[in-house]
Coordinates of C-alpha atoms and ligand atoms in Angstrom, one line a residue:
X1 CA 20.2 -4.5 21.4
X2 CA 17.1 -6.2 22.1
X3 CA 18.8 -9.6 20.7
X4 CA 21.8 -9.6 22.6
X5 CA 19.8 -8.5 25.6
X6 CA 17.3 -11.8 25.2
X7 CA 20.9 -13.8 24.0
X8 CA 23.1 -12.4 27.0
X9 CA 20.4 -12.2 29.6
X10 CA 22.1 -8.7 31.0
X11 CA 25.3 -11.3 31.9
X12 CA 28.2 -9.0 33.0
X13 CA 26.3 -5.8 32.8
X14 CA 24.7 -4.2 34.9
X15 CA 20.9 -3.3 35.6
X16 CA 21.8 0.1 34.7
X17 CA 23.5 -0.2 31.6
X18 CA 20.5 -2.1 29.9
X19 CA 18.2 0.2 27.9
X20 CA 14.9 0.9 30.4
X21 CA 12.6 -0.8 28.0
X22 CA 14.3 -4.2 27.6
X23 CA 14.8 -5.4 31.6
X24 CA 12.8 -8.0 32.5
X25 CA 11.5 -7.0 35.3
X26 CA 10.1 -3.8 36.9
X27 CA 7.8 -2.8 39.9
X28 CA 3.8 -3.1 38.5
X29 CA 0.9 -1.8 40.5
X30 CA -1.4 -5.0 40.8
X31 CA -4.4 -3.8 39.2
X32 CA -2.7 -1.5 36.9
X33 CA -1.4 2.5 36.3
X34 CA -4.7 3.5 37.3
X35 CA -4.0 2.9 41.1
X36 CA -1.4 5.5 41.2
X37 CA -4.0 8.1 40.1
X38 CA -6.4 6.5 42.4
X39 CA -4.4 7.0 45.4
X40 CA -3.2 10.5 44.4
X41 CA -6.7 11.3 43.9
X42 CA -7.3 10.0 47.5
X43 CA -4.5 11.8 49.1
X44 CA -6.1 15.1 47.3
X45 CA -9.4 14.8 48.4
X46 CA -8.6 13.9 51.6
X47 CA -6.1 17.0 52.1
X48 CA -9.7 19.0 51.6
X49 CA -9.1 20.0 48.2
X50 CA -12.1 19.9 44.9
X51 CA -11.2 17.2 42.6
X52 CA -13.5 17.4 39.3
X53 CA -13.7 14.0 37.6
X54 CA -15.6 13.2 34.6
X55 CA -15.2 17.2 33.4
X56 CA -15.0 18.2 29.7
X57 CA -13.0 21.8 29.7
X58 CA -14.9 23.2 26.9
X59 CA -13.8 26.8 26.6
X60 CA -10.7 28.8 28.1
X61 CA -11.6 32.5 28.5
X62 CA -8.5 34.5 28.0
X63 CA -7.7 38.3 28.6
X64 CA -5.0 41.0 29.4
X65 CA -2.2 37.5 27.9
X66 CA -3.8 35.2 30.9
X67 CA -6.2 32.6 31.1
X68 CA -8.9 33.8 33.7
X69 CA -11.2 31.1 34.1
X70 CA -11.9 27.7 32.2
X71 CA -15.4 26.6 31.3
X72 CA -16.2 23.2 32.3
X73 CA -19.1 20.7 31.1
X74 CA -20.1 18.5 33.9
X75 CA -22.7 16.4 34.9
X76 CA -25.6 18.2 32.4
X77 CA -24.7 21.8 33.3
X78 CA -21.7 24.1 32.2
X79 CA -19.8 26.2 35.1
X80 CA -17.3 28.8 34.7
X81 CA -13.8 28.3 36.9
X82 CA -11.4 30.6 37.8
X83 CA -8.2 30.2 38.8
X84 CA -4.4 31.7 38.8
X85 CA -2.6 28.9 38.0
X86 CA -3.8 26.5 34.4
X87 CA -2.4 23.3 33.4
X88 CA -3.5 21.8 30.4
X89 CA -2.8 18.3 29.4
X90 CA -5.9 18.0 26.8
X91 CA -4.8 18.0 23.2
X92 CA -3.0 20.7 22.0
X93 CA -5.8 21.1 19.1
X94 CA -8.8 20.8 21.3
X95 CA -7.2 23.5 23.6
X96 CA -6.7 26.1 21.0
X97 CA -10.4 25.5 19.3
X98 CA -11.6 25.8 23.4
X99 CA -10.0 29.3 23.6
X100 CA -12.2 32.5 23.9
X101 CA -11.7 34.8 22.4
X102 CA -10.4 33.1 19.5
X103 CA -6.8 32.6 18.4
X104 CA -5.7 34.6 15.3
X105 CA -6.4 32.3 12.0
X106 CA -2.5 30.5 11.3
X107 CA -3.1 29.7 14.7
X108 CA -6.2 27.8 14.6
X109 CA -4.8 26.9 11.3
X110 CA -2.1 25.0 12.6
X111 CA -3.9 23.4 15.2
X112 CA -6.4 22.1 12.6
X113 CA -3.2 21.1 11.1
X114 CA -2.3 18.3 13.8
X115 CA -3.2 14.8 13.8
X116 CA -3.8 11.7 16.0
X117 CA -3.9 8.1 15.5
X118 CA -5.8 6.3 17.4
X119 CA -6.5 2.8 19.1
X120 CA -8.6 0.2 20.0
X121 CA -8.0 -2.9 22.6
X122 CA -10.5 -6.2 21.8
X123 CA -10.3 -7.9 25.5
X124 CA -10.6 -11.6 25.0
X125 CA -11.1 -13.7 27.7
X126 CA -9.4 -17.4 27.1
X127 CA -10.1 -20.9 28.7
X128 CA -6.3 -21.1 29.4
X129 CA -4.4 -20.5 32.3
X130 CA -1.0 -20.3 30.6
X131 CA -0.6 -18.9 26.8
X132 CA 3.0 -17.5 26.5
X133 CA 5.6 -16.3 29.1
X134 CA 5.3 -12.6 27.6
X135 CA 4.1 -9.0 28.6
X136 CA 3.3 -8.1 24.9
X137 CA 4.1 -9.6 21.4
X138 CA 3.9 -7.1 19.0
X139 CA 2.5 -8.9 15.1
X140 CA 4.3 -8.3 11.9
X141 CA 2.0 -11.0 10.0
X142 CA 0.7 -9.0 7.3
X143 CA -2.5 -11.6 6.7
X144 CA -3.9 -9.8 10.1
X145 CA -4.8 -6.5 10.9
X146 CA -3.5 -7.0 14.9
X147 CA -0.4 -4.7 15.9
X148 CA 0.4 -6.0 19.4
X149 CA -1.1 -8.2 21.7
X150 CA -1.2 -7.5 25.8
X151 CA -0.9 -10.7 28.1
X152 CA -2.3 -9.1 31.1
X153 CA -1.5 -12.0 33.4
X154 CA 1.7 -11.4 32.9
X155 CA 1.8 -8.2 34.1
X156 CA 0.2 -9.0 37.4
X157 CA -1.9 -11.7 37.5
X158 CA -4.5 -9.8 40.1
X159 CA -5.8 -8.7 37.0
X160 CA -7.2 -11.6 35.9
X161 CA -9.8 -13.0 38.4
X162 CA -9.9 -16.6 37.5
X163 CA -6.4 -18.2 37.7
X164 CA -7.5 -20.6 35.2
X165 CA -8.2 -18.0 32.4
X166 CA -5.8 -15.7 30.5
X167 CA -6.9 -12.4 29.1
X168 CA -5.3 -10.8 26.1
X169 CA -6.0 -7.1 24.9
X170 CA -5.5 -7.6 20.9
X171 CA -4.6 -4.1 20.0
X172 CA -5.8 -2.1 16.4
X173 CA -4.2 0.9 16.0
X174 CA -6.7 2.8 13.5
X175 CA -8.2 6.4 12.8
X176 CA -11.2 7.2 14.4
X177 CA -13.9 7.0 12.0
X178 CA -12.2 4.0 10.0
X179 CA -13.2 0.7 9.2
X180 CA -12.3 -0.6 12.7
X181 CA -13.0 2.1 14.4
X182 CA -16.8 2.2 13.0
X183 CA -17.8 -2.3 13.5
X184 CA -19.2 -3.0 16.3
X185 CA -18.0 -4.7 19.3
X186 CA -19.4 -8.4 18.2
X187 CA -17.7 -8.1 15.1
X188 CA -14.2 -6.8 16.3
X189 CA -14.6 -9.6 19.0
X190 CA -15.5 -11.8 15.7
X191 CA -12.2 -10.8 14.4
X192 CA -10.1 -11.0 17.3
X193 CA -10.7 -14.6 17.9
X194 CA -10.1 -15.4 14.1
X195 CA -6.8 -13.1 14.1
X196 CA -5.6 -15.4 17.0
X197 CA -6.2 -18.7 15.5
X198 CA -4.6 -17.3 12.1
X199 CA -1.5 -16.3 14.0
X200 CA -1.0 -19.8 16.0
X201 CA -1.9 -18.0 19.6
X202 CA -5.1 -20.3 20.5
X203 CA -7.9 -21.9 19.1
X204 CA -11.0 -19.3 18.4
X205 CA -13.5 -22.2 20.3
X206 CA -11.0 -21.1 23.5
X207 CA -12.8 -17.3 23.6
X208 CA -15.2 -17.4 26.3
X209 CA -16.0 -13.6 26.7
X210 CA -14.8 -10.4 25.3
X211 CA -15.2 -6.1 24.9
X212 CA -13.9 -3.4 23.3
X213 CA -12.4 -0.6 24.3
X214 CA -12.1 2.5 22.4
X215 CA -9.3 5.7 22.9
X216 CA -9.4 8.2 20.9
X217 CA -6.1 10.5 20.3
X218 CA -3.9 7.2 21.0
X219 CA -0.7 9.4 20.1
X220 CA 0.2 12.5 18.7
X221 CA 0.8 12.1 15.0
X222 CA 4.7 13.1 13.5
X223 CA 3.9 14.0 10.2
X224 CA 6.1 16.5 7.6
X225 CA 4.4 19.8 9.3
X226 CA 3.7 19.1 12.8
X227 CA 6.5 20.7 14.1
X228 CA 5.8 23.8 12.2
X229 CA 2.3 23.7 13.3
X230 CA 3.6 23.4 16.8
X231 CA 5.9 26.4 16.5
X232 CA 3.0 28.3 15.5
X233 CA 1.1 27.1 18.2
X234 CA 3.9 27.6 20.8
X235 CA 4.6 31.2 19.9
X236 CA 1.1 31.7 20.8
X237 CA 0.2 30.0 24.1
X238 CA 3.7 31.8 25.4
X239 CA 1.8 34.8 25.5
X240 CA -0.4 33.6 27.9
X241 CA 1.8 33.6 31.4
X242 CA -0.3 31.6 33.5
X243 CA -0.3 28.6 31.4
X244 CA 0.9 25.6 30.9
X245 CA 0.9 22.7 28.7
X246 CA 2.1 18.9 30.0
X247 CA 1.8 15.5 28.8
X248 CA 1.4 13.7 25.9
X249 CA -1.2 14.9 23.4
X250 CA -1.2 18.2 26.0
X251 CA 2.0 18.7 24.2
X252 CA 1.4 17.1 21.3
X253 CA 4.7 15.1 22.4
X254 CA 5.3 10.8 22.4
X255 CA 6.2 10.9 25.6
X256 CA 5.8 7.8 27.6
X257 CA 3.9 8.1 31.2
X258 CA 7.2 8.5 33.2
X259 CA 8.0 12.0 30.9
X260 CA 3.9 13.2 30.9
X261 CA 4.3 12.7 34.8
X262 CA 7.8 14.6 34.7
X263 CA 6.2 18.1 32.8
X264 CA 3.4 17.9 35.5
X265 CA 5.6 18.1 38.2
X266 CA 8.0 20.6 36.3
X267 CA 4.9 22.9 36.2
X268 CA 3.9 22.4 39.8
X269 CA 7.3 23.7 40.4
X270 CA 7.2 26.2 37.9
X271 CA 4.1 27.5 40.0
X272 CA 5.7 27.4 43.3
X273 CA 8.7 29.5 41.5
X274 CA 10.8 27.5 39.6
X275 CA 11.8 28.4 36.1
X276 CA 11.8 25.1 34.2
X277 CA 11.2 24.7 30.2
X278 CA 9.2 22.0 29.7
X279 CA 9.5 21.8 26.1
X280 CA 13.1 20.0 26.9
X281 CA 12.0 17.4 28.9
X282 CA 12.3 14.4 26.4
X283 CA 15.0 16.4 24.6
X284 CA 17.4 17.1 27.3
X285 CA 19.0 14.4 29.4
X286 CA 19.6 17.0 32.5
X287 CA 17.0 18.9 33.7
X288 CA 17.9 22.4 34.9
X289 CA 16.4 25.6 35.3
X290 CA 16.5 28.2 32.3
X291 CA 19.3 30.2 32.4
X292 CA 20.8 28.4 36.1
X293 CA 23.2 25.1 36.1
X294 CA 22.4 23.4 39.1
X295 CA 20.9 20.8 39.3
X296 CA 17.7 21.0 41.3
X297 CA 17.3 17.2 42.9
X298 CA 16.0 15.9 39.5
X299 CA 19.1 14.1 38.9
X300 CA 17.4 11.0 38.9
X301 CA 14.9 11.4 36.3
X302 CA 17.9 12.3 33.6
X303 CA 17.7 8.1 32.8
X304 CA 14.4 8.4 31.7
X305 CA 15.4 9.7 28.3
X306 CA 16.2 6.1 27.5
X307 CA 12.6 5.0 28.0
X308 CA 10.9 7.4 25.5
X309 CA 10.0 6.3 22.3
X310 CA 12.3 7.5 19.3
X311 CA 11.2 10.8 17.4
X312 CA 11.6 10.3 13.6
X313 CA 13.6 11.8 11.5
X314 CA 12.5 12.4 7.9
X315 CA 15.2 9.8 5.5
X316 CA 14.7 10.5 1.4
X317 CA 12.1 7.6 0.7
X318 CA 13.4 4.9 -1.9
X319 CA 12.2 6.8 -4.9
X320 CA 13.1 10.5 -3.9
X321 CA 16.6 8.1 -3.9
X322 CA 16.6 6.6 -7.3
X323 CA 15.2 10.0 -8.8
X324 CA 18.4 11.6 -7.0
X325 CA 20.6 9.0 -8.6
X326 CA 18.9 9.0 -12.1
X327 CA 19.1 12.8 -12.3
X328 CA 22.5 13.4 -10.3
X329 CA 23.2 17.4 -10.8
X330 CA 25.8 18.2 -13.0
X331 CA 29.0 20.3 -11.1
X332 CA 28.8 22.9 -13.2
X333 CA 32.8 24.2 -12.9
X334 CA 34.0 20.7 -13.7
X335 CA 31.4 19.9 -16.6
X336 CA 32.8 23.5 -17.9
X337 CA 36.8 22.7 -17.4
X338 CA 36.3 19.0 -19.1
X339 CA 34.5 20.6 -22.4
X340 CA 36.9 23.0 -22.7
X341 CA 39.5 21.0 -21.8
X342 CA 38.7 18.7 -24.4
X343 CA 37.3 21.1 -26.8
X344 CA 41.2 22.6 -26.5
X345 CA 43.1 19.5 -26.8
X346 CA 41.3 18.5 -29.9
X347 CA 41.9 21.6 -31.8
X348 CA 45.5 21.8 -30.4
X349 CA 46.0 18.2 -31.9
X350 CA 44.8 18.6 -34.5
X351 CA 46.4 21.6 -35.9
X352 CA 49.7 19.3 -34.6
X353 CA 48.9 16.5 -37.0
X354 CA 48.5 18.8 -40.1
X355 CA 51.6 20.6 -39.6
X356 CA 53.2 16.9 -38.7
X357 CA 51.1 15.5 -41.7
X358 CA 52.0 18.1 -44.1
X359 CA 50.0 18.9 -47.3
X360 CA 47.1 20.9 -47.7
X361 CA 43.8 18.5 -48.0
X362 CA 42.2 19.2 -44.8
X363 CA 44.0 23.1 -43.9
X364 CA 41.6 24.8 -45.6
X365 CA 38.8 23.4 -43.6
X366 CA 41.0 23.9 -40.2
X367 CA 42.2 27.0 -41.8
X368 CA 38.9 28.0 -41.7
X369 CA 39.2 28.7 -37.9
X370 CA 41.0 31.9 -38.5
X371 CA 37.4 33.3 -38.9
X372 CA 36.6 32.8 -35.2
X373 CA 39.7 32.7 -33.8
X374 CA 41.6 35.6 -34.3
X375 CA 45.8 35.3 -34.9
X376 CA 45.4 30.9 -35.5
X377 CA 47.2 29.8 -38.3
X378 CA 48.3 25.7 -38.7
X379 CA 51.2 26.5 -37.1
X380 CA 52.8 25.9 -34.0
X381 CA 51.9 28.6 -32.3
X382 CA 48.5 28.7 -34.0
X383 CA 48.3 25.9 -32.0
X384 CA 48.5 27.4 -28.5
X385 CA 46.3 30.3 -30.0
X386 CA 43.5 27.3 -30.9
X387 CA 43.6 25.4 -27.8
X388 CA 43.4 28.8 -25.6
X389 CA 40.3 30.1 -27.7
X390 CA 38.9 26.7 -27.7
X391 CA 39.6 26.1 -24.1
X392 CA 37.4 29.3 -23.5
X393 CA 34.6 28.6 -26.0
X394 CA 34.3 25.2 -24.5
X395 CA 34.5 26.2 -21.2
X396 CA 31.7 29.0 -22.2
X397 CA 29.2 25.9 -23.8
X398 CA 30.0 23.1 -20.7
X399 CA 29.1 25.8 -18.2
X400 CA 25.9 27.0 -19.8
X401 CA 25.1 23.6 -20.6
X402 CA 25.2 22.2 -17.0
X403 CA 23.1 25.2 -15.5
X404 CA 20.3 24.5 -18.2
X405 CA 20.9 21.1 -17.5
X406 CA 20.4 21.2 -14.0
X407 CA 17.5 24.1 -14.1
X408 CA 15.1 21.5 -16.3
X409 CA 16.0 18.5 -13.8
X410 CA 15.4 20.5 -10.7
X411 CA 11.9 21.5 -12.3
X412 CA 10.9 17.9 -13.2
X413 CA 12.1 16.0 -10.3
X414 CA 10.3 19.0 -8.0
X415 CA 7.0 17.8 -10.1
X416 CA 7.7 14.5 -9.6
X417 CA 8.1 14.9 -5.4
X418 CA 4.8 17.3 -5.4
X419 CA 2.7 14.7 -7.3
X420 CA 4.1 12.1 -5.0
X421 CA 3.3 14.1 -1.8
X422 CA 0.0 14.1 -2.5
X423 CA -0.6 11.2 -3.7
X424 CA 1.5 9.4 -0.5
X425 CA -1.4 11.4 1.6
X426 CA -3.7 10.3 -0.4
X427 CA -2.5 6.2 -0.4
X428 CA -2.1 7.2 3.2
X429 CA -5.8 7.8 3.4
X430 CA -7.0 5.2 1.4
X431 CA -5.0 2.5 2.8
X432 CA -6.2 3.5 6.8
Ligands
FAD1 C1 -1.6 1.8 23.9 C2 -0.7 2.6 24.7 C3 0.2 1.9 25.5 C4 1.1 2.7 26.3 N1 2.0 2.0 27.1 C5 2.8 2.7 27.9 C6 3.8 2.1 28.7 O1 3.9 0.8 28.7 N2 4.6 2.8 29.5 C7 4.5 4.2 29.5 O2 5.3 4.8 30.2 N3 3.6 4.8 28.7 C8 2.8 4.1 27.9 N4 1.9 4.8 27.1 C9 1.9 6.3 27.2 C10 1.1 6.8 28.3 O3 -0.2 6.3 28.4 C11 1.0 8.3 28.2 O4 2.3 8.8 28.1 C12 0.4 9.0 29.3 O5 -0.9 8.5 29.6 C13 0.2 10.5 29.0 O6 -0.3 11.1 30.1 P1 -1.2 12.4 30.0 O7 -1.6 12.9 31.3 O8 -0.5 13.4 29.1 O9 -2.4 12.0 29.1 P2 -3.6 11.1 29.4 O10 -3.2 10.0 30.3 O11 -4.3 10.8 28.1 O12 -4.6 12.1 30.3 C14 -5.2 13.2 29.7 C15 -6.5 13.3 30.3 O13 -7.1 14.5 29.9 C16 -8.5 14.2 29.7 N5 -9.0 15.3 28.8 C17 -8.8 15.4 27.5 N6 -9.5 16.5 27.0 C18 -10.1 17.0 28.1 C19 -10.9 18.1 28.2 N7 -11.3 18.9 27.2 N8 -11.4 18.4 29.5 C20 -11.1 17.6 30.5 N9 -10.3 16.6 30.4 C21 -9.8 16.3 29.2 C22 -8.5 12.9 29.1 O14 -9.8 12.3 29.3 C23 -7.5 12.1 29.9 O15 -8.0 11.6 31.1 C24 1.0 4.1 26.3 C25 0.1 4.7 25.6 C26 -0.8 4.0 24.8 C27 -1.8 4.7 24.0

């Protein structure tokens, strides 16, 4: 899509039918996001209401299924604040270690359970005024640790000062704690100027200036047992009415700003009355009350599905694959019918051929089949009796076969996916 989009330039379709993420252009606020929440900031304060910046919630006091006050960490001292009404968009882990008195233990459990990746931006500033025509380039070179790089120019040049520079954010996604995480700014700047060169963007000499920034819990990790986690978590938190959770990491959820915004706003509603699930925002392309079907005036936010980034799906990995293949289960009912099927035919032959032969060689050894099956002589109809008795006998063996067959596969190729688990967790580890 992206191809024929940059190919086709949108010709003959309209702006609506092009996926959200690939248009090429879209309304920016000059100096970035953060002016939105500047000005709604402004337009809360000024309305006379307490807005609390630089807060850490550090505890939620919770009684009688409610939350009744949150404590909060600010400025050197800790207060206690009460309220009717919580929203939480703070990760979903940090919230349920914060809650007083604690959660019972698979619930802290499955918090513990959830996990972030996180992300660092090395702002170089570049003696160029024009670098390339695009927003972001995201790097597949495998020599360089870069994942993306940011052109901020070209998102609105008011946020570069100096028309004659460009600034780029080289961005790391890494663990916090890691080896980029941990080295220092000079060095990360160090690299960053390197990376470029390596990649063909600029020459290092161009770097004039640079800094790091640093954000933890980038996004919410989709691992094998986070959703289970989250059920666990979920079932919880519903039994506390006056809560609720939005956002990204505040619902452990990839959703894009557009969808974190959307859940706010659900839960502002929900406050004032409404009856919305916010859990299906991101799932759902309509956005209706629980158990109602109208539609409430949010008709034009069902289009923002297509902006959200993809959840994965678990595929079987290469090897689970070739295992598969290599160790394909028998069918047991048609292993069984072909053994006895065969088993039949070549006693029902072969009695055929020593009657059609004649003589008395090899009867006595056939003959011998009388023992085990009763009535067969080398006759004809000894015959049908030998194929019927070896039909069953076969059939018997081929079934009992497969199963013990397919018992001792199972077993080995479940050791082979458990050792593999943990030791993809553990490459996992050792590779970040
Ligand atoms: C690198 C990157 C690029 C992105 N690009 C885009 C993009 O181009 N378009 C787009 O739509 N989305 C983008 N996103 C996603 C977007 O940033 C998020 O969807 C959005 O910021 C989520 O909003 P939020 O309010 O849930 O979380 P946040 O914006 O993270 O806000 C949560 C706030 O809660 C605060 N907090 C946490 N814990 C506590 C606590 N204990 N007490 C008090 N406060 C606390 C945090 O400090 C933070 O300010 C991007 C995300 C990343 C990481």
């Amino acid at each position: 899509e992206a191809m024929k989009n940059a190919l086709l330039k949108n010709r003959g379709r309209s702006r609506e039918d092009v996926i959200k993420t690939l248009i090429d252009s879209f309304h920016y606020p000059r100096l970035g996001p953060g002016m939105m929440w500047e000005a709604i900031a402004e337009r809360i304060t000024s309305d006379g209401s307490d807005l609390v910046m630089n807060a850490d919630v550090c505890r939620l006091r919770v009684s009688g299924g409610r939350v009744e006050s949150v404590t909060v960490r600010h400025g050197g001292g800790e207060r206690d604040v009460k309220g009717s009404h919580f929203i939480s968009s703070m990760p979903v882990r940090e919230l349920i270690r914060a809650i007083d008195p604690p959660p019972p233990d698979e619930v802290i459990e499955a918090a513990n359970d959830l996990k972030y990746r996180d992300f660092l931006t090395v702002s170089l500033i570049i003696d160029t005024q024009v670098l390339f025509p695009d927003n972001w380039i995201y790097i597949h070179d495998p020599g360089v640790r870069l994942g993306r790089i940011q052109n901020f120019k070209n998102w609105s040049e008011e946020m570069v000062p100096d028309p004659k520079k460009t600034c780029l954010g080289l961005e790391y996604f890494c663990f916090e704690g890691d080896g980029l995480w941990t080295m220092s700014d000079r060095d990360l700047i160090e690299l960053g100027k390197k990376e470029l060169g390596l990649i063909g963007i600029c020459d290092p000499s161009l770097v004039v200036d640079g800094t790091v920034v640093r954000m933890p819990k980038a996004y919410p990790v989709y691992d094998s047992t986070y959703r289970e986690s989250l059920a666990t978590i979920r079932g919880y938190l519903s039994s506390l009415s006056n809560l609720q959770l939005v956002g990204r990491n505040g619902m452990h959820k990839y959703n894009n700003q557009d969808h974190s915004m959307l859940t706010a706003m659900l839960a502002a509603r929900n406050i004032s009355g409404a009856n919305y699930d916010l859990w299906r925002v991101n799932t759902d392309q309509e956005y209706h009350e629980e158990g109602e079907a109208g539609d409430y005036g949010l008709s034009e936010y069902e289009g923002l599905s297509s902006t959200q980034p993809r959840v994965p799906e678990s595929v079987p990995r290469p090897i689970e694959q070739v295992i598969i293949r290599a160790f394909a289960r028998l069918d047991k009912l048609a292993f069984a019918l072909s053994v006895g099927t065969a088993t039949g035919l070549a006693v029902f032959l072969a009695t055929m051929f020593l009657i059609l032969k004649g003589g008395t060689g090899a009867h006595k050894y056939v003959g011998l089949l009388d023992q085990y099956f009763a009535g067969y002589t080398i006759s004809v109809e000894g015959a049908f009796i030998g194929l019927g008795y070896s039909f069953f006998w076969g059939f018997i063996f081929g079934w009992l076969f497969a199963y013990i067959r397919n018992f001792f596969t199972g077993l080995f190729i479940f050791k082979i996916k458990r050792e593999r688990e943990l030791s993809s967790f553990k490459n996992f580890i050792d590779y970040i």
